[in-house]
XYZ file of C-alpha atoms in Angstrom:
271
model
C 51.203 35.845 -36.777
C 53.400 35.993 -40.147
C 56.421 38.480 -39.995
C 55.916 41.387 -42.368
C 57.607 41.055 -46.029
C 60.293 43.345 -47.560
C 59.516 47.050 -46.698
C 59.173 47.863 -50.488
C 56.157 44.594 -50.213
C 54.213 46.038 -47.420
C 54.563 49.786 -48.368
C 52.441 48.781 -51.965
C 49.684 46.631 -50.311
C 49.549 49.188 -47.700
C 48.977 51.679 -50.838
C 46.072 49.056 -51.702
C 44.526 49.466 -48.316
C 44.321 53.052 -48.570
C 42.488 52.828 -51.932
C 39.334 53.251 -52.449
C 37.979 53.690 -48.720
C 35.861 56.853 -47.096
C 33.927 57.419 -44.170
C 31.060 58.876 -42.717
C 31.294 58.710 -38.870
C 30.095 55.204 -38.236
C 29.550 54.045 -41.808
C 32.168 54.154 -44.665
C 31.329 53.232 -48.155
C 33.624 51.630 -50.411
C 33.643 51.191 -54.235
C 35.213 47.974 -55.087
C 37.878 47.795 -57.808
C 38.533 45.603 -60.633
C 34.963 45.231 -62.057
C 33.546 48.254 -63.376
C 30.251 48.936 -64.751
C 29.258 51.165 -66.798
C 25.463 52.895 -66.887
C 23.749 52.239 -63.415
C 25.638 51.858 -60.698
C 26.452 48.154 -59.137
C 24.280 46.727 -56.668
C 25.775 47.064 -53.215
C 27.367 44.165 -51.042
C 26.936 45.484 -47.346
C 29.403 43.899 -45.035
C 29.352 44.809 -41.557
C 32.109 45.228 -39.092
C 33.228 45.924 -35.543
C 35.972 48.573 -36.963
C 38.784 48.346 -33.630
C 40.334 45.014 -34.325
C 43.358 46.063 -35.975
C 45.058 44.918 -37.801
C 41.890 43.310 -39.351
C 39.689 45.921 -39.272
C 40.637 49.619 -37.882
C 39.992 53.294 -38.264
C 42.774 55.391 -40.183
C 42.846 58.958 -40.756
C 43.943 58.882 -44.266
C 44.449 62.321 -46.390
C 42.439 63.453 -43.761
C 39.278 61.445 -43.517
C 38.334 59.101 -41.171
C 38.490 55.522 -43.286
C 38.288 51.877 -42.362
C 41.206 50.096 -43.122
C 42.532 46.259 -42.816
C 43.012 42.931 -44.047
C 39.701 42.017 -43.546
C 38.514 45.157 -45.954
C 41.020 43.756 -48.694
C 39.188 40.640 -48.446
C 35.635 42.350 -48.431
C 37.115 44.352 -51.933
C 37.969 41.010 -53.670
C 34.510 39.873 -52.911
C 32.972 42.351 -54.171
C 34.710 42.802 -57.195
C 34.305 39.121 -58.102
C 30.613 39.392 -57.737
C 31.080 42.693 -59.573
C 28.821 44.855 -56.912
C 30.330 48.222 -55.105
C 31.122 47.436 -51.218
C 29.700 48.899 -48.690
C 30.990 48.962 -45.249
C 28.541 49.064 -41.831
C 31.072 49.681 -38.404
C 28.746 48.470 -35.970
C 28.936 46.774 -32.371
C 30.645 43.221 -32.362
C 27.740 41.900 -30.682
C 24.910 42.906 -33.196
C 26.684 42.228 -36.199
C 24.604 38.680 -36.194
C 21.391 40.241 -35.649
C 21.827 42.852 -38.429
C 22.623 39.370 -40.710
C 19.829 37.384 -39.830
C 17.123 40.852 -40.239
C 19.004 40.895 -43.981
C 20.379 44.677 -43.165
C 23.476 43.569 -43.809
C 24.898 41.090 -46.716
C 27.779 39.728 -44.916
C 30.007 39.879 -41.579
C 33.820 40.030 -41.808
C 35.014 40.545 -38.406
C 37.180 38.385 -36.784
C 34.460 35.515 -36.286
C 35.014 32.374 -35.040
C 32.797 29.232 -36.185
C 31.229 28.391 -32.563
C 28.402 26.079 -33.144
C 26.049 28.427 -31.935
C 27.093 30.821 -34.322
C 26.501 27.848 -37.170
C 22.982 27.456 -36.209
C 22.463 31.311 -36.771
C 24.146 32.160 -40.088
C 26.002 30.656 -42.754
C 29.868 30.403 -42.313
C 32.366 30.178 -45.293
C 35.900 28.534 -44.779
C 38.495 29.223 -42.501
C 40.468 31.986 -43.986
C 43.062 32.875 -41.050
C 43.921 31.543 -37.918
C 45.717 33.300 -35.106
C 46.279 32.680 -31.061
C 44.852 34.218 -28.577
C 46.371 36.493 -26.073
C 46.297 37.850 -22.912
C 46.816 41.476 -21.857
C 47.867 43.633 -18.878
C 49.730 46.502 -17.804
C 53.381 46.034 -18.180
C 53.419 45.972 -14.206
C 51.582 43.052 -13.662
C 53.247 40.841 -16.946
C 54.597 38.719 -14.301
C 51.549 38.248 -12.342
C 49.397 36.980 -14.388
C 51.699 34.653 -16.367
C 49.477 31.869 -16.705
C 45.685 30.969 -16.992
C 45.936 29.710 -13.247
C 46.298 33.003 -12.331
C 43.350 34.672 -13.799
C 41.251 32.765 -11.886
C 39.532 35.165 -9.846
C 41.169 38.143 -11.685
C 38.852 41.058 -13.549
C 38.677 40.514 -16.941
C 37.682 43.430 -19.844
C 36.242 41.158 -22.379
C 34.740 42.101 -25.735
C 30.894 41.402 -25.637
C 29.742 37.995 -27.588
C 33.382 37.270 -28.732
C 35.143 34.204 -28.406
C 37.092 35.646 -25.875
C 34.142 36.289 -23.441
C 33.530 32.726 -23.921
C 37.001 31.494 -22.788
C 36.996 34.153 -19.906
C 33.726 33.008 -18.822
C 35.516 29.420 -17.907
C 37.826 30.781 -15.966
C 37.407 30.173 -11.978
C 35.844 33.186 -10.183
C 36.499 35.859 -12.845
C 34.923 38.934 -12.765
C 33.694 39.994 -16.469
C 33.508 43.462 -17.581
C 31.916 42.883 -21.220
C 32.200 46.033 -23.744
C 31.450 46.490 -27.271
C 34.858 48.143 -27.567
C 38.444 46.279 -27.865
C 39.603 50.616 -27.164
C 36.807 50.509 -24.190
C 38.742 47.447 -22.787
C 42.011 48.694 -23.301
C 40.941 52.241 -21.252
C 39.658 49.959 -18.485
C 43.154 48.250 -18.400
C 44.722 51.818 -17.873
C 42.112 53.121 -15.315
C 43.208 49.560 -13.402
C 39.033 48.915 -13.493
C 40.077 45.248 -14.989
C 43.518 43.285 -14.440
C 43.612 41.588 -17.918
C 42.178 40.882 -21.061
C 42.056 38.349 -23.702
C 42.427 39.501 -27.158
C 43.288 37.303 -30.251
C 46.902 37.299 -30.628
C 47.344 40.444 -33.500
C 45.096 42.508 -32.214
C 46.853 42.030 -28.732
C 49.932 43.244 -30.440
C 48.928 45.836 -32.455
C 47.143 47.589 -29.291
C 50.692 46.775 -27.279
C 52.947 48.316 -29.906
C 50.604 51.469 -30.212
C 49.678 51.498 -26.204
C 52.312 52.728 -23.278
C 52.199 50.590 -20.405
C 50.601 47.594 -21.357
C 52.006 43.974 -22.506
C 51.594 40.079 -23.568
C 51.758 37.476 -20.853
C 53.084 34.144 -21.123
C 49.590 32.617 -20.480
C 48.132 30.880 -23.284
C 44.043 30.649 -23.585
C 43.201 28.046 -25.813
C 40.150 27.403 -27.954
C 38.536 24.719 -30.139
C 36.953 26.953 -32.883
C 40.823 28.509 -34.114
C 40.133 30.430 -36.882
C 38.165 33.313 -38.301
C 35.775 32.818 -41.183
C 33.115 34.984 -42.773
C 29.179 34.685 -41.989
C 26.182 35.616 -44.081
C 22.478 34.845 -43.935
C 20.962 31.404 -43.249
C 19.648 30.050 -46.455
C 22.290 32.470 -48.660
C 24.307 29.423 -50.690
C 24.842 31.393 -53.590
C 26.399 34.359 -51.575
C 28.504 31.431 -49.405
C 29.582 29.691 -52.288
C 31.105 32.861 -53.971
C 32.692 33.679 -50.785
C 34.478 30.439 -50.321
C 35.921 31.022 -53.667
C 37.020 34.001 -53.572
C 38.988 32.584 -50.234
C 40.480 29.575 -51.971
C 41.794 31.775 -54.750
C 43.300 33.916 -52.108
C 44.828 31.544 -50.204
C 46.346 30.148 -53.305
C 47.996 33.356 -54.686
C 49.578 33.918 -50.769
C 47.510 37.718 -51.013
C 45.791 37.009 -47.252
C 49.518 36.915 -45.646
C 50.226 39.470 -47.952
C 47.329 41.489 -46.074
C 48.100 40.556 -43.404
C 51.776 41.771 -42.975
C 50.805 45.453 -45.036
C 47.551 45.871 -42.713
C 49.828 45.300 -39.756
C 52.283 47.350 -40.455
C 49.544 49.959 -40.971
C 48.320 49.654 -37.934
C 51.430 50.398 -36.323
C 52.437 53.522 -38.311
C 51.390 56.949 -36.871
């Protein structure tokens, strides 16, 4: 994870995460800038989410509204506006965000997705965009206990339900998994001592430790073949794909993902 840029830096693109964004209880809609059209409105690009990974995607109370916020959004608006359609975002359960794709309910999925092969068969997947570590999480108490995967094995484990992570956990000796829609549902189950750990990708891990007393990041160190995140939309949807995959290589080459990334994590950790 990239250290955050000069305050001045990460106070503007936080400005530029706040823009633009509303809610409705589970669904927020959001009008994309920098292509507007005049006379009817846009056509809508629907991207769902799982809206409690911050500092990707999160819930904000901002001027007081509930809003969606996160580097993962900022992406979602550049898309948008290069296609020149108004964004609209769907928070829905990590593990039906594929299902929504595939019925066509949904344009897109932005959500901290990793390219499994399974998930390649499914949907379409556009570049890597950001890679990050995974971590593992307990309460501060037991940091020392479970300081390597060895000693998980046989451990409960709060694991999000069809992530990554429930894939690595599920190769762990003997582990007992409690699987949740949730990342906060996991994070309760830590404090109730239901589970002893969790494995979280490595900024999400953070954000919940810097923003939750009494838990912390052990020295254990899942690994994974399929590092990185990348975005998914319908089988069969090349035109959508290849739009996508620009709008990440133009990105990546003017350095704005890292600059979302710092200004959505600092975000996350302001009150």
């Amino acid at each position: 994870m990239n250290k955050w840029g000069k305050l001045s830096l990460g106070l503007l693109l936080a400005a530029g995460l706040l823009a633009g964004c509303g809610s409705n209880n589970n669904e927020n809609n959001t009008a994309a800038s920098g292509n507007a059209n005049t006379g009817a409105a846009a056509k809508k690009l629907i991207m769902g989410t799982s809206a409690d990974f911050p500092p990707y995607e999160f819930h904000k109370v901002v001027d007081g509204q509930d809003t969606i916020v996160g580097f993962d959004i900022e992406i979602a608006k550049e898309i948008a506006a290069d296609l020149g359609r108004e964004l609209e975002i769907k928070d829905l359960p990590f593990d039906s965000l594929l299902n929504e794709l595939s019925s066509g309910r949904i344009d897109m999925v932005i959500s901290g997705l990793s390219p499994t092969p399974e998930r390649a068969e499914a949907v379409g997947l556009s570049d890597i965009y950001y890679k990050a570590e995974q971590a593992v999480v307990v309460r501060e108490s037991d940091k020392d206990k479970y300081a390597t995967m060895d000693s998980l094995k046989g451990a409960k484990l709060g694991i999000q339900t069809g992530s990554i992570q429930e894939d690595i956990a599920k190769g762990i000796e003997g582990a007992q998994l409690t699987s949740l829609s949730k990342i906060s549902e996991i994070v309760l189950q830590l404090q109730s001592n239901r589970v002893d750990a969790s494995i979280m990708e490595g900024p999400v891990a953070k954000s919940f430790v810097k923003n939750v007393k009494g838990l912390a990041i052990t020295d254990a160190k899942p690994e994974v073949e399929d590092d990185g995140y990348v975005i998914g939309v319908k089988k069969g949807n090349t035109e959508l794909l290849d739009q996508v995959n620009k709008t990440l290589t133009r990105l990546n080459s003017e350095g704005k993902i890292d600059e979302y990334v710092a200004a959505a994590s600092e975000l996350a950790e302001s009150k």
